[in-house]
XYZ file of C-alpha atoms in Angstrom:
478
model
C 0.000 0.000 0.000
C 1.039 3.603 -0.520
C -0.402 7.048 -0.007
C -0.271 10.222 -2.038
C 2.392 12.771 -1.182
C 1.226 16.381 -1.041
C 4.454 18.321 -1.399
C 2.996 21.565 -0.065
C 1.133 20.296 2.998
C 2.270 16.812 4.104
C 4.706 16.357 6.963
C 8.232 16.272 5.616
C 9.887 12.826 5.498
C 12.317 11.678 8.173
C 14.445 8.578 8.503
C 14.321 6.260 5.486
C 11.451 7.325 3.224
C 10.372 6.191 -0.242
C 8.658 8.211 -2.957
C 7.353 6.359 -6.009
C 6.795 8.642 -9.002
C 5.535 7.484 -12.389
C 6.682 9.295 -15.515
C 5.219 12.774 -15.839
C 4.004 13.090 -12.240
C 6.317 15.919 -11.209
C 9.113 13.945 -9.573
C 11.749 16.642 -10.014
C 9.340 19.272 -8.708
C 8.657 17.122 -5.629
C 12.364 16.548 -4.953
C 13.415 20.170 -5.358
C 10.514 21.611 -3.393
C 11.130 19.100 -0.606
C 14.609 20.581 -0.342
C 13.160 24.113 -0.301
C 10.687 23.214 2.455
C 13.397 21.562 4.568
C 15.548 24.659 4.244
C 12.683 27.012 5.115
C 10.814 25.027 7.761
C 13.514 22.926 9.402
C 16.512 25.165 8.906
C 18.662 22.569 7.146
C 21.615 24.453 5.582
C 21.969 23.953 1.846
C 25.458 22.458 2.220
C 24.026 19.675 4.413
C 22.067 18.189 1.497
C 23.301 15.420 -0.761
C 21.286 14.968 -3.965
C 22.359 12.047 -6.139
C 21.170 11.129 -9.614
C 22.576 8.949 -12.390
C 23.755 11.136 -15.272
C 25.645 14.394 -15.512
C 22.840 15.974 -17.518
C 20.294 14.991 -14.872
C 22.554 16.381 -12.147
C 22.835 19.697 -13.995
C 19.073 19.925 -14.388
C 18.530 19.002 -10.738
C 20.965 21.699 -9.643
C 19.199 24.348 -11.719
C 15.723 23.264 -10.663
C 16.653 23.153 -6.971
C 17.874 26.726 -7.027
C 14.686 27.773 -8.829
C 12.645 26.035 -6.110
C 14.487 27.950 -3.382
C 13.861 31.257 -5.162
C 10.197 30.409 -5.777
C 9.674 29.348 -2.168
C 11.184 32.571 -0.878
C 8.997 34.659 -3.203
C 5.852 32.802 -2.127
C 6.173 33.713 1.564
C 3.885 36.674 2.213
C 3.551 36.599 5.995
C 4.874 39.312 8.258
C 5.352 37.362 11.463
C 8.636 36.127 12.899
C 8.243 32.663 11.359
C 7.891 34.128 7.875
C 10.908 36.375 8.350
C 12.956 33.437 9.637
C 12.049 31.289 6.618
C 12.845 34.108 4.196
C 16.215 34.548 5.899
C 17.003 30.813 5.726
C 16.100 30.641 2.051
C 18.142 33.765 1.341
C 21.214 32.187 2.928
C 20.627 28.981 0.924
C 20.467 30.942 -2.341
C 23.578 32.930 -1.474
C 25.493 29.794 -0.436
C 24.117 27.631 -3.236
C 27.545 26.714 -4.601
C 28.002 24.670 -1.439
C 25.185 22.294 -2.381
C 26.292 18.759 -3.298
C 24.189 17.736 -6.301
C 26.010 15.134 -8.317
C 26.047 11.715 -9.945
C 26.552 8.480 -8.051
C 30.137 8.370 -9.310
C 30.743 11.987 -8.386
C 29.548 11.322 -4.850
C 31.688 8.181 -4.507
C 34.759 10.087 -5.669
C 34.020 12.854 -3.162
C 33.433 10.384 -0.330
C 36.559 8.345 -1.039
C 38.614 11.519 -1.173
C 37.282 12.676 2.190
C 37.797 9.266 3.803
C 41.376 9.157 2.490
C 43.699 6.850 4.366
C 40.759 5.190 6.120
C 40.107 3.350 2.868
C 43.709 2.964 1.761
C 43.868 6.037 -0.490
C 46.724 8.487 -0.337
C 45.607 10.849 -3.107
C 47.061 11.500 -6.530
C 44.906 8.939 -8.352
C 44.440 9.211 -12.081
C 41.057 8.457 -13.642
C 40.508 6.078 -16.546
C 37.036 6.441 -18.049
C 37.613 3.755 -20.654
C 39.007 1.238 -18.133
C 40.191 -1.055 -20.934
C 43.957 -0.957 -21.343
C 44.668 -2.429 -17.911
C 41.961 -5.070 -18.355
C 43.412 -6.183 -21.693
C 46.939 -6.242 -20.259
C 45.969 -8.452 -17.306
C 43.907 -10.807 -19.463
C 46.820 -11.270 -21.871
C 49.296 -11.915 -19.049
C 47.140 -14.592 -17.455
C 46.259 -16.135 -20.804
C 49.919 -16.486 -21.775
C 50.739 -18.105 -18.429
C 47.815 -20.516 -18.700
C 48.650 -21.587 -22.251
C 52.351 -21.875 -21.498
C 51.658 -24.155 -18.544
C 49.003 -26.313 -20.228
C 48.588 -25.813 -23.986
C 45.019 -26.440 -25.057
C 43.619 -26.106 -21.533
C 41.263 -23.347 -22.646
C 40.184 -24.860 -25.963
C 36.427 -24.931 -26.445
C 35.346 -27.442 -29.022
C 31.703 -26.386 -28.593
C 32.382 -23.093 -30.357
C 35.520 -23.991 -32.250
C 38.040 -22.198 -30.038
C 41.507 -23.724 -30.226
C 44.651 -22.027 -28.945
C 46.834 -23.587 -31.628
C 44.698 -22.289 -34.491
C 43.492 -18.938 -33.213
C 44.693 -17.789 -29.771
C 43.325 -14.300 -30.422
C 39.775 -15.676 -30.437
C 40.338 -17.180 -27.000
C 41.657 -13.826 -25.798
C 38.599 -12.059 -27.228
C 36.215 -14.531 -25.578
C 38.004 -14.210 -22.237
C 37.980 -10.408 -22.465
C 34.229 -10.439 -23.052
C 33.572 -12.540 -19.950
C 35.823 -10.372 -17.770
C 34.327 -7.112 -19.063
C 30.788 -8.332 -18.481
C 31.579 -9.282 -14.904
C 33.460 -6.085 -14.068
C 30.788 -3.967 -15.739
C 27.952 -5.547 -13.761
C 28.246 -4.427 -10.155
C 25.548 -6.873 -9.091
C 27.143 -9.987 -10.533
C 28.974 -12.671 -8.599
C 31.296 -15.302 -10.004
C 30.020 -18.843 -9.619
C 33.102 -20.981 -10.213
C 32.335 -24.715 -10.291
C 34.754 -27.112 -8.602
C 37.152 -29.151 -10.709
C 35.797 -32.705 -11.016
C 37.888 -35.518 -9.528
C 38.253 -37.090 -12.959
C 38.505 -34.228 -15.472
C 38.886 -36.608 -18.407
C 35.564 -38.227 -17.613
C 33.817 -34.873 -17.253
C 35.429 -32.564 -19.837
C 32.650 -29.956 -19.873
C 32.717 -29.506 -16.086
C 36.529 -29.407 -16.117
C 36.565 -26.734 -18.832
C 34.009 -24.618 -16.941
C 36.082 -24.877 -13.766
C 39.253 -23.913 -15.644
C 37.669 -20.857 -17.286
C 35.923 -19.837 -14.060
C 39.070 -20.017 -11.964
C 41.007 -18.059 -14.591
C 38.392 -15.287 -14.713
C 38.388 -15.143 -10.920
C 42.165 -14.686 -10.799
C 42.061 -12.044 -13.533
C 39.399 -9.972 -11.763
C 41.356 -10.004 -8.504
C 44.586 -9.102 -10.293
C 42.937 -6.212 -12.163
C 41.783 -4.713 -8.863
C 45.227 -5.181 -7.274
C 47.132 -3.648 -10.174
C 44.675 -0.753 -10.400
C 45.211 0.091 -6.737
C 48.984 -0.159 -7.034
C 48.940 2.082 -10.101
C 46.549 4.541 -8.373
C 44.049 4.357 -11.238
C 40.336 4.815 -10.571
C 37.450 3.830 -12.866
C 33.714 4.433 -12.769
C 33.094 0.926 -11.458
C 35.933 1.019 -8.944
C 34.629 4.226 -7.387
C 31.443 2.409 -6.388
C 33.027 -0.896 -5.423
C 35.781 0.751 -3.348
C 33.312 2.833 -1.350
C 30.950 -0.136 -0.948
C 33.872 -2.164 0.435
C 34.108 0.396 3.250
C 30.649 -0.717 4.388
C 30.955 -4.463 3.875
C 29.850 -6.604 6.826
C 33.462 -7.450 7.659
C 34.864 -3.959 7.032
C 36.799 -3.009 10.188
C 36.263 0.728 9.811
C 32.628 0.740 8.661
C 31.476 2.644 11.760
C 34.176 5.281 11.303
C 33.351 5.680 7.609
C 29.641 6.046 8.410
C 30.404 8.642 11.070
C 32.474 10.655 8.580
C 29.683 10.708 5.975
C 26.963 11.463 8.522
C 28.957 14.361 9.920
C 29.015 15.854 6.413
C 25.360 15.423 5.314
C 22.025 15.606 7.137
C 19.622 14.822 4.276
C 20.228 12.474 1.336
C 17.941 12.235 -1.707
C 18.637 9.455 -4.219
C 16.955 9.940 -7.585
C 16.238 7.141 -10.128
C 16.477 4.652 -7.299
C 14.968 1.844 -9.389
C 18.344 1.569 -11.141
C 20.327 1.138 -7.920
C 22.331 -2.045 -7.457
C 23.184 -3.840 -4.249
C 26.578 -2.122 -3.840
C 25.131 1.352 -4.275
C 22.373 0.642 -1.790
C 24.909 -0.696 0.702
C 26.627 2.705 0.545
C 23.468 4.725 1.185
C 21.992 2.285 3.688
C 24.986 1.646 5.938
C 26.544 5.021 5.222
C 23.493 7.104 6.115
C 20.223 5.307 6.911
C 21.000 2.252 9.008
C 20.457 2.640 12.782
C 23.291 0.172 13.469
C 25.564 3.232 13.534
C 24.886 6.427 15.539
C 22.968 9.410 14.161
C 21.122 7.917 11.169
C 20.207 10.525 8.604
C 17.097 11.268 6.561
C 17.378 9.305 3.317
C 14.681 9.799 0.666
C 14.742 7.291 -2.188
C 12.851 8.336 -5.310
C 12.059 6.060 -8.228
C 9.629 4.164 -10.405
C 10.016 0.368 -10.542
C 8.227 0.323 -13.913
C 11.228 2.152 -15.382
C 13.912 -0.245 -14.111
C 15.942 -0.897 -17.287
C 19.537 -1.402 -16.140
C 19.512 -5.013 -14.978
C 22.358 -5.715 -17.417
C 24.451 -3.264 -15.368
C 23.516 -4.894 -12.067
C 20.457 -2.826 -11.161
C 18.377 -5.131 -9.020
C 14.639 -4.664 -8.567
C 14.866 -6.878 -5.468
C 17.184 -4.262 -3.959
C 14.569 -1.607 -4.712
C 11.772 -3.645 -3.116
C 13.812 -4.411 0.001
C 14.759 -0.765 0.467
C 11.272 0.629 -0.170
C 9.554 -1.830 2.134
C 12.267 -1.350 4.729
C 11.349 2.310 5.075
C 9.777 3.419 8.317
C 6.510 4.538 6.711
C 4.571 3.198 3.758
C 5.812 4.490 0.401
C 4.344 7.748 -0.818
C 3.302 8.327 -4.412
C 2.582 11.157 -6.816
C -0.820 10.617 -8.434
C -1.206 13.442 -10.966
C 0.277 13.249 -14.462
C 1.207 16.696 -15.800
C 2.462 15.532 -19.177
C -0.166 13.445 -20.968
C -3.650 13.837 -22.398
C -6.656 12.799 -20.302
C -7.793 10.076 -22.713
C -4.340 8.549 -22.747
C -4.257 8.414 -18.945
C -7.748 6.858 -18.856
C -6.742 4.239 -21.393
C -3.555 3.244 -19.599
C -5.410 3.027 -16.281
C -7.970 0.745 -17.947
C -5.214 -1.436 -19.380
C -3.119 -1.845 -16.233
C -5.665 -1.413 -13.425
C -4.963 -3.985 -10.714
C -1.802 -5.291 -12.408
C 0.830 -6.901 -10.198
C 4.395 -7.071 -11.464
C 5.767 -9.562 -8.958
C 4.540 -12.726 -7.276
C 4.677 -11.193 -3.793
C 2.385 -8.312 -4.750
C 4.921 -5.674 -3.713
C 5.111 -4.090 -7.161
C 1.754 -2.988 -8.484
C 0.377 -0.474 -10.936
C -0.580 2.829 -9.317
C -3.261 4.741 -11.167
C -2.712 8.414 -11.897
C -5.048 11.205 -12.944
C -4.569 13.795 -15.653
C -3.794 17.282 -14.426
C -6.752 19.616 -13.951
C -7.620 21.198 -17.282
C -5.656 18.656 -19.327
C -7.051 18.311 -22.881
C -8.730 15.063 -23.852
C -6.266 14.945 -26.719
C -3.724 17.425 -28.050
C -3.069 15.668 -31.360
C -5.374 15.121 -34.334
C -4.917 13.302 -37.635
C -6.889 15.125 -40.255
C -10.561 14.478 -39.552
C -9.892 11.158 -37.820
C -10.519 10.350 -34.182
C -7.839 7.770 -33.396
C -7.845 5.844 -30.157
C -5.344 7.191 -27.632
C -4.551 3.649 -26.460
C -4.938 0.462 -28.428
C -4.205 -3.196 -27.860
C -3.173 -5.118 -30.927
C -3.104 -8.860 -31.352
C -0.816 -10.238 -33.987
C -0.290 -13.708 -35.355
C 3.023 -14.964 -33.876
C 3.672 -16.957 -37.029
C 3.203 -13.858 -39.181
C 5.547 -11.846 -36.991
C 8.199 -14.573 -37.058
C 8.010 -14.870 -40.839
C 8.034 -11.111 -41.454
C 4.432 -10.888 -42.625
C 2.185 -7.847 -42.793
C 1.627 -7.829 -39.032
C 5.289 -7.192 -38.294
C 6.380 -3.658 -37.512
C 8.792 -2.118 -40.026
C 12.418 -2.501 -39.083
C 15.209 0.010 -39.461
C 15.896 -1.057 -43.028
C 12.343 -0.341 -44.165
C 12.132 3.427 -44.356
C 10.179 6.081 -46.186
C 7.860 4.751 -48.859
C 8.740 1.169 -47.933
C 6.692 1.368 -44.720
C 3.690 -0.889 -45.042
C 0.309 -0.344 -43.461
C -0.063 -2.328 -40.266
C -3.052 -4.623 -40.598
C -3.169 -6.225 -37.151
C -6.610 -5.980 -35.540
C -6.797 -3.665 -32.561
C -9.148 -2.808 -29.728
C -9.838 0.793 -28.766
C -9.860 0.969 -24.979
C -12.094 4.024 -25.111
C -14.810 3.095 -27.587
C -14.405 -0.644 -28.377
C -14.287 -1.985 -31.901
C -11.557 -2.889 -34.368
C -10.280 -1.173 -37.461
C -7.197 -1.109 -39.588
C -3.880 0.254 -38.369
C -2.295 3.500 -39.435
C 0.912 3.426 -41.420
C 4.045 5.136 -40.126
C 4.068 7.233 -43.315
C 0.580 8.560 -42.531
C 1.692 9.473 -39.011
C 4.791 11.241 -40.270
C 2.894 13.263 -42.870
C -0.448 13.937 -41.216
C -0.016 14.131 -37.461
C -0.197 17.664 -36.121
C -1.495 19.565 -33.153
C -4.789 21.447 -33.510
C -4.289 24.614 -35.551
C -0.728 23.661 -36.467
C 0.562 23.278 -40.008
C 2.979 20.684 -41.260
C 3.997 17.313 -39.830
C 4.612 16.862 -36.138
C 7.599 15.149 -34.608
C 7.353 11.601 -33.380
C 7.434 12.731 -29.763
C 4.357 14.909 -30.297
C 2.115 12.055 -31.299
C 3.811 9.330 -29.324
C 1.994 10.309 -26.126
C -1.407 10.076 -27.779
C -1.008 6.994 -29.952
C 0.525 4.146 -27.971
C -0.083 0.700 -29.385
C 0.460 -2.117 -26.899
C 0.948 -5.421 -28.696
C -0.072 -8.578 -26.881
C -0.281 -12.195 -27.842
C -3.577 -13.769 -26.827
C -3.377 -17.492 -26.120
C -6.880 -18.116 -27.454
C -6.290 -15.891 -30.477
C -9.449 -13.907 -29.731
C -9.974 -10.243 -28.954
C -10.955 -9.552 -25.371
C -13.154 -6.806 -23.962
C -10.754 -4.218 -22.552
C -13.087 -1.275 -22.110
């Protein structure tokens, strides 16, 4: 369960708090105005905030929007009592001292934290930064590969894919590099190295897996050791090194937590659905966990429906555990300020009551269109297209490239074919023929506007959700 968050009137969050915000519901507004309220009402200095997001562009926007929120909050105070004057003064100091605000990416924060912890985490300064993080990886892989092949020629041959060291050692190097890069690049992964069988000759597949696994394990350890000795930091190492400070067996975890908590009073983590287990360990044990003194307010903001970075280690289970570990039930934003009313109604009809996990902890939260939102802001000539449609296609036709298949990147311009899959209009029921991409490109426009509209302008009002129906029949979705 969750409840709506009223940014202007609800009690401000404390402790570990979760805010779930679907696309278009004013997440950035909620985050920035929460900061403004905490400055004005609770007197939190601007340099005691840590705002973390996941790209440099997002961090720049968040920095600009937060300052705008402080200015807007200060201008909105019209009272003449002592409380009003105190809030105006606090906001004025925050605006004047705004350069002291820490609004950064996850990697920027980790670099800052590691620098401040210094010798506590084995750093003595003077590190260089390698964004590509490839030359050292390739060097270590080649060193270990040469040693392995020199000791036991053919030990890494893979007959299943035609890899033989005698014929093409470079292919083995390429395959090994790919495995190592995938593991290093996925912060949530763990190596599962099988044991060497007692009789390798009798179990060649298991023996080969054990050999490759043990080699990858040694390479990963050696890469980390050489990187530390060479004082070279990478994006991934910034996170893993700081997370190591808060591992269960880390001897100085309490001291590291105390250092971070003495620096920041409020932490807001944006795009939390893309957080992996190492990143959450940093924010949890570094700031939120009561196992160390003086836990801080940590507000995690995200939308589990937008979790797309599993390949990089982002773990939805981490999100669920953190959200449901918060002191209060998660809060949500329930008004969409971006989309047309008919689109919102259609999506609510499609996903109402949907559960995205077996435990029922991830469910679809309905939203409402903003007051005064148009029913639709896009028209196609004199047509009245459905804002949301469900299309059923024949799997065999899709697999064979028939008419029901969407055009691919090689089919452009006049080669686009009309989509003939039947569809159901969530708003008015009934089926008709699809609209070709060429018609969209040429005819779509906003009311009163001349010329074709961009894809983004009609994308909000013409979403086609393709589903495969087991019975092959259209269902009533209205």
